Amino acid sequence: MNTVFAQPMISPVSVAPMMDWTDRHFRTFLRFITKKTLLYTEMVTTGAILRGDRNRHLGFSLEELPLSLQLGGNEPSKLAECAKIGSDFGYSEINLNVGCPSDKVQEGNFGACLMRHPDQVAECISEMSAAVRIPVTVKCRIGIPGKDQLEDLLHFVEKVHNAGANRITIHARIAILEGLSPAQNRSVPPLRYGDVYQVKKSFPNVIVEINGGIKTLDEVNSHLNHVDGVMIGRAAYENPFLFSKVDELFFGMSPNQKSKREIFFQLNEYLQRNIDQGEKPARILKHVLGAFHGVRGAKSYRRILTEGMHVDFSSDLLERALQNLPNEELDSAVTASPEFAF
């Protein structure tokens, strides 16, 4: 039987799936800044979906689209069932995690561990692709110890591409499964961007996205000379206003004319609606504690938010925190910093 695979989205910029960070609240905040950037959920395991509260794990608002659901697991039938559930929820695509090196995924033998078993990953992708009409994609590392040569990566990409993954996001570091924490795995193994570039050269029909250590729009622009897309990780969280010019520069949209004050006005409306529905303020406001890093008054801004979001919350908390920041910082249109020169 010939399977017709769904065509993957080609998005020049995306925000990486990050555990404890890319929840629906952070994604909504980013949507106040960028409408086009592809966003990802945190990794959700097949067990959580099949045995847990699906609405809690999978619920999102239409404003977050385009949005990819990242799954963690290693059993083809369960991944296929979860892919179908995710598709029914309305996600734009389903992504398989083959890159996380945490103890949790090692105990479950999924995430980066699966790079040892390209045939198993291919079987997972094949069954997932057959279960849904939306794209199925993969996020992986360039390798793991013992499977860390370029030839290993090319073999892996060939297998999963032939199984139906037409977009592959590659974190340009190996994952060291013993002796390093997940945080250390994001910085200690050296970056090998050239390996990712070679994947694109070897498989020109595969949509290749690069990830790892990318912090500026200049770097994004440079990588796009070699690959189809760039995924930004921690820099998206540390500097969300980095994305204020992404829609204009990489998606051909009109310039973003909103000020930071207007963005935070939207955030405050969102905050009040969610509190009325029983959400805790801290689960939303934690995502913007570092939004003004390096700006005069940022320390007082953070202190007021930190104190107020846990105890004695009041509806004017965000407004009081913003009063510590310069008006010129809040009222000018959001722009990338001067280092982003094209």
Coordinates of C-alpha atoms in Angstrom, one line a residue:
M1 CA 0.0 0.0 0.0
N2 CA 1.3 3.4 -0.9
T3 CA 0.9 5.9 1.9
V4 CA 0.4 9.6 1.0
F5 CA 2.2 11.7 3.6
A6 CA 0.9 15.1 4.7
Q7 CA 3.0 17.9 3.5
P8 CA 5.0 19.5 6.3
M9 CA 4.8 23.2 7.1
I10 CA 7.8 25.2 6.0
S11 CA 8.4 27.7 8.8
P12 CA 11.6 29.7 8.8
V13 CA 11.4 30.3 12.5
S14 CA 10.1 28.3 15.4
V15 CA 10.3 28.2 19.2
A16 CA 11.6 25.0 20.7
P17 CA 9.5 22.7 23.0
M18 CA 10.7 23.3 26.5
M19 CA 9.6 21.4 29.6
D20 CA 8.0 23.7 32.2
W21 CA 8.2 26.7 29.9
T22 CA 6.3 26.4 26.6
D23 CA 2.9 25.9 28.2
R24 CA -0.3 27.5 26.9
H25 CA 0.3 30.7 28.9
F26 CA 3.8 31.4 27.5
R27 CA 2.6 30.5 24.0
T28 CA -0.3 32.9 24.3
F29 CA 2.1 35.7 25.4
L30 CA 4.4 35.0 22.4
R31 CA 1.3 35.3 20.1
F32 CA 0.9 38.9 21.3
I33 CA 4.4 39.4 19.7
T34 CA 4.5 37.1 16.7
K35 CA 1.6 35.6 14.8
K36 CA 3.5 33.4 12.4
T37 CA 6.3 31.7 14.3
L38 CA 5.7 28.0 14.7
L39 CA 5.2 27.1 18.4
Y40 CA 5.5 23.8 20.1
T41 CA 3.9 22.3 23.2
E42 CA 6.0 20.9 26.0
M43 CA 6.7 17.2 25.4
V44 CA 3.6 15.1 26.4
T45 CA 4.1 11.4 26.9
T46 CA 1.8 8.8 25.5
G47 CA 1.0 7.6 29.0
A48 CA -0.1 11.1 30.1
I49 CA -2.5 11.3 27.1
L50 CA -3.9 7.8 27.2
R51 CA -4.2 7.6 31.0
G52 CA -4.4 11.2 32.1
D53 CA -6.6 14.3 31.8
R54 CA -6.5 15.0 28.1
N55 CA -7.9 18.5 28.3
R56 CA -5.3 19.5 30.8
H57 CA -2.4 18.0 28.8
L58 CA -3.6 18.9 25.3
G59 CA -5.9 21.9 25.6
F60 CA -5.0 25.1 23.8
S61 CA -6.7 28.1 22.2
L62 CA -7.0 28.7 18.5
E63 CA -4.9 31.9 18.9
E64 CA -1.9 29.7 19.5
L65 CA -1.9 28.2 16.1
P66 CA 0.2 27.2 14.2
L67 CA 1.1 24.8 17.0
S68 CA 2.9 21.5 17.0
L69 CA 2.2 18.8 19.6
Q70 CA 5.4 17.1 20.7
L71 CA 4.9 13.5 21.8
G72 CA 7.3 11.3 23.9
G73 CA 7.1 7.6 23.6
N74 CA 8.5 4.5 21.8
E75 CA 5.6 2.3 21.0
P76 CA 4.2 2.7 17.5
S77 CA 0.6 1.8 18.3
K78 CA 0.4 4.1 21.3
L79 CA 2.1 7.0 19.4
A80 CA -0.3 6.5 16.5
E81 CA -3.3 6.6 18.9
C82 CA -2.0 9.8 20.6
A83 CA -1.2 11.4 17.2
K84 CA -4.9 10.8 16.2
I85 CA -6.0 12.3 19.5
G86 CA -3.8 15.3 18.9
S87 CA -5.1 15.7 15.4
D88 CA -8.7 15.6 16.7
F89 CA -7.8 18.4 19.2
G90 CA -6.8 20.6 16.2
Y91 CA -3.0 20.7 16.4
S92 CA -1.2 21.8 13.2
E93 CA 1.2 18.8 13.3
I94 CA 2.6 16.1 15.5
N95 CA 6.3 15.9 16.4
L96 CA 8.1 13.0 17.9
N97 CA 10.8 13.7 20.5
V98 CA 14.0 11.9 19.7
G99 CA 16.3 14.3 21.4
C100 CA 15.5 14.7 25.1
P101 CA 18.3 13.3 27.3
S102 CA 16.6 13.5 30.7
D103 CA 16.6 10.7 33.3
K104 CA 12.8 10.3 32.8
V105 CA 13.1 9.6 29.1
Q106 CA 16.0 7.2 29.6
E107 CA 14.0 5.2 32.1
G108 CA 11.2 5.0 29.6
N109 CA 13.7 4.3 26.7
F110 CA 12.5 7.1 24.5
G111 CA 13.7 10.6 23.6
A112 CA 17.4 10.7 22.6
C113 CA 17.7 6.9 23.5
L114 CA 15.8 6.2 20.3
M115 CA 18.7 7.5 18.2
R116 CA 20.2 4.0 18.8
H117 CA 17.2 2.5 17.0
P118 CA 16.4 4.2 13.7
D119 CA 14.3 1.3 12.5
Q120 CA 12.1 1.6 15.6
V121 CA 11.7 5.4 15.1
A122 CA 10.8 4.7 11.4
E123 CA 8.1 2.3 12.5
C124 CA 6.7 4.9 14.9
I125 CA 6.7 7.6 12.3
S126 CA 5.1 5.2 9.8
E127 CA 2.2 4.3 12.1
M128 CA 1.7 7.9 13.2
S129 CA 1.6 9.2 9.6
A130 CA -0.9 6.5 8.7
A131 CA -3.1 7.6 11.6
V132 CA -3.5 11.3 10.8
R133 CA -3.8 13.7 7.9
I134 CA -1.6 16.3 9.4
P135 CA 2.2 16.3 9.1
V136 CA 4.3 14.1 11.4
T137 CA 7.8 15.5 12.1
V138 CA 10.9 14.6 14.2
K139 CA 13.1 16.5 16.6
C140 CA 16.4 14.8 17.3
R141 CA 20.1 15.4 18.1
I142 CA 23.1 14.9 15.8
G143 CA 23.8 11.7 17.7
I144 CA 24.5 10.0 21.0
P145 CA 27.8 8.4 22.2
G146 CA 28.5 5.4 20.0
K147 CA 26.1 6.8 17.3
D148 CA 27.7 10.2 16.9
Q149 CA 29.3 10.2 13.4
L150 CA 27.8 12.1 10.5
E151 CA 27.2 8.7 8.8
D152 CA 25.0 7.7 11.7
L153 CA 23.0 10.9 11.4
L154 CA 22.5 10.5 7.7
H155 CA 21.4 6.9 8.1
F156 CA 18.9 8.0 10.8
V157 CA 17.5 10.8 8.6
E158 CA 17.1 8.6 5.6
K159 CA 15.2 6.0 7.7
V160 CA 12.7 8.4 9.3
H161 CA 12.3 10.5 6.1
N162 CA 11.3 7.4 4.1
A163 CA 8.9 6.5 6.9
G164 CA 7.0 9.8 6.5
A165 CA 8.9 12.5 8.4
N166 CA 9.4 15.2 5.8
R167 CA 10.6 17.8 8.3
I168 CA 13.4 17.0 10.7
T169 CA 14.6 19.4 13.4
I170 CA 18.2 18.7 14.5
H171 CA 19.8 20.0 17.7
A172 CA 23.4 20.4 16.5
R173 CA 24.9 18.8 19.6
I174 CA 25.1 15.1 20.6
A175 CA 23.1 14.1 23.7
I176 CA 25.3 12.6 26.4
L177 CA 23.1 10.2 28.3
E178 CA 25.3 9.7 31.3
G179 CA 27.1 12.3 33.5
L180 CA 25.3 15.4 32.2
S181 CA 22.1 17.0 33.2
P182 CA 19.6 18.1 30.6
A183 CA 20.7 21.7 31.2
Q184 CA 24.4 20.7 30.7
N185 CA 23.4 18.9 27.5
R186 CA 22.2 22.2 26.1
S187 CA 25.7 23.8 26.5
V188 CA 28.5 21.3 27.1
P189 CA 28.6 19.1 24.0
P190 CA 30.1 21.2 21.2
L191 CA 27.9 22.6 18.4
R192 CA 28.3 20.9 15.0
Y193 CA 26.3 23.1 12.7
G194 CA 28.2 21.7 9.7
D195 CA 26.7 18.2 10.3
V196 CA 23.2 19.7 10.0
Y197 CA 24.1 21.6 6.9
Q198 CA 25.4 18.3 5.4
V199 CA 22.0 16.7 6.1
K200 CA 20.4 19.3 3.9
K201 CA 23.0 18.8 1.2
S202 CA 22.5 15.1 1.3
F203 CA 18.7 15.2 1.4
P204 CA 17.6 18.3 -0.5
N205 CA 14.0 17.1 -0.5
V206 CA 13.9 16.9 3.3
I207 CA 12.9 20.1 5.2
V208 CA 15.7 20.6 7.6
E209 CA 15.5 22.8 10.7
I210 CA 18.5 23.6 12.9
N211 CA 18.5 24.1 16.6
G212 CA 21.1 24.8 19.3
G213 CA 22.7 27.9 20.7
I214 CA 20.9 30.4 18.4
K215 CA 20.2 33.7 20.1
T216 CA 20.0 36.5 17.5
L217 CA 18.1 37.2 14.3
D218 CA 21.4 37.7 12.6
E219 CA 22.2 34.1 13.4
V220 CA 18.8 33.0 12.1
N221 CA 19.4 34.8 8.8
S222 CA 22.9 33.2 8.5
H223 CA 21.6 29.6 9.1
L224 CA 18.8 30.1 6.6
N225 CA 21.5 30.2 3.9
H226 CA 22.1 26.5 4.6
V227 CA 18.8 25.0 6.0
D228 CA 15.1 25.6 5.7
G229 CA 14.3 26.6 9.2
V230 CA 15.7 27.7 12.5
M231 CA 14.4 26.7 16.0
I232 CA 15.2 29.1 18.9
G233 CA 15.2 27.7 22.4
R234 CA 16.1 29.4 25.6
A235 CA 16.7 32.8 23.9
A236 CA 12.9 32.9 23.2
Y237 CA 12.2 32.7 26.9
E238 CA 15.0 35.0 28.0
N239 CA 14.2 37.6 25.4
P240 CA 10.7 37.2 24.0
F241 CA 10.8 40.6 22.3
L242 CA 13.4 39.0 20.0
F243 CA 10.4 37.9 18.0
S244 CA 9.0 41.4 17.5
K245 CA 10.4 41.6 14.0
V246 CA 10.3 37.9 13.0
D247 CA 6.9 38.2 11.2
E248 CA 8.2 41.1 9.2
L249 CA 11.7 39.8 8.4
F250 CA 11.0 36.1 7.8
F251 CA 7.3 35.9 6.9
G252 CA 6.8 39.0 4.8
M253 CA 4.2 40.6 7.1
S254 CA 3.7 44.3 7.9
P255 CA 6.0 45.7 10.6
N256 CA 4.8 45.2 14.2
Q257 CA 3.7 48.6 15.5
K258 CA 2.5 47.5 19.0
S259 CA 4.3 48.9 22.0
K260 CA 5.4 46.8 24.9
R261 CA 2.8 48.6 27.0
E262 CA 0.1 47.4 24.6
I263 CA 1.4 43.9 24.7
F264 CA 1.3 43.9 28.5
F265 CA -2.2 45.3 28.4
Q266 CA -3.2 42.2 26.3
L267 CA -1.4 40.0 28.8
N268 CA -3.2 41.7 31.7
E269 CA -6.6 41.0 30.1
Y270 CA -5.6 37.4 29.6
L271 CA -4.4 37.2 33.2
Q272 CA -7.7 38.4 34.6
R273 CA -9.7 36.1 32.4
N274 CA -7.7 33.1 33.5
I275 CA -7.8 34.0 37.2
D276 CA -11.6 34.3 37.0
Q277 CA -11.5 30.7 35.7
G278 CA -9.4 29.5 38.7
E279 CA -5.9 29.8 37.3
K280 CA -3.1 30.8 39.7
P281 CA -1.4 34.1 38.8
A282 CA 2.1 32.7 39.2
R283 CA 1.6 30.2 36.4
I284 CA 1.1 33.0 34.0
L285 CA 3.3 35.8 35.4
K286 CA 6.4 33.5 35.8
H287 CA 6.8 33.7 32.1
V288 CA 7.4 37.5 32.0
L289 CA 9.7 37.9 35.0
G290 CA 12.7 38.3 32.8
A291 CA 11.0 40.2 30.0
F292 CA 12.9 43.5 30.8
H293 CA 16.3 42.1 31.6
G294 CA 18.9 44.9 31.5
V295 CA 16.3 47.7 31.6
R296 CA 16.4 50.3 34.3
G297 CA 13.8 49.4 36.9
A298 CA 13.7 45.7 36.0
K299 CA 14.8 44.7 39.5
S300 CA 11.8 46.5 41.1
Y301 CA 9.5 45.1 38.4
R302 CA 10.6 41.6 39.1
R303 CA 10.3 42.1 42.9
I304 CA 6.8 43.4 42.8
L305 CA 5.6 40.6 40.5
T306 CA 7.4 37.9 42.5
E307 CA 5.9 39.1 45.8
G308 CA 2.4 39.7 44.4
M309 CA 1.9 36.7 42.2
H310 CA 2.2 34.2 45.1
V311 CA 0.5 36.1 48.0
D312 CA -1.9 39.0 48.2
F313 CA -2.5 39.2 44.5
S314 CA -4.4 42.2 43.3
S315 CA -5.8 43.0 39.8
D316 CA -3.4 46.0 39.4
L317 CA -0.3 44.0 40.1
L318 CA 1.0 44.0 36.6
E319 CA 0.3 47.7 36.2
R320 CA 2.2 48.5 39.5
A321 CA 5.2 46.5 38.3
L322 CA 5.3 48.2 35.0
Q323 CA 5.3 51.7 36.7
N324 CA 9.0 51.0 37.6
L325 CA 10.1 50.9 34.0
P326 CA 10.9 53.9 31.8
N327 CA 8.0 55.2 29.7
E328 CA 10.2 55.2 26.6
E329 CA 10.8 51.5 27.1
L330 CA 7.1 50.8 27.3
D331 CA 5.7 53.1 24.7
S332 CA 7.9 52.8 21.7
A333 CA 7.0 50.1 19.1
V334 CA 8.7 46.8 19.9
T335 CA 11.8 46.3 17.8
A336 CA 14.7 44.0 17.7
S337 CA 17.9 45.4 19.3
P338 CA 20.4 47.2 17.1
E339 CA 22.6 44.1 16.8
F340 CA 20.1 42.6 14.4
A341 CA 21.2 44.1 11.2
F342 CA 20.2 42.8 7.8

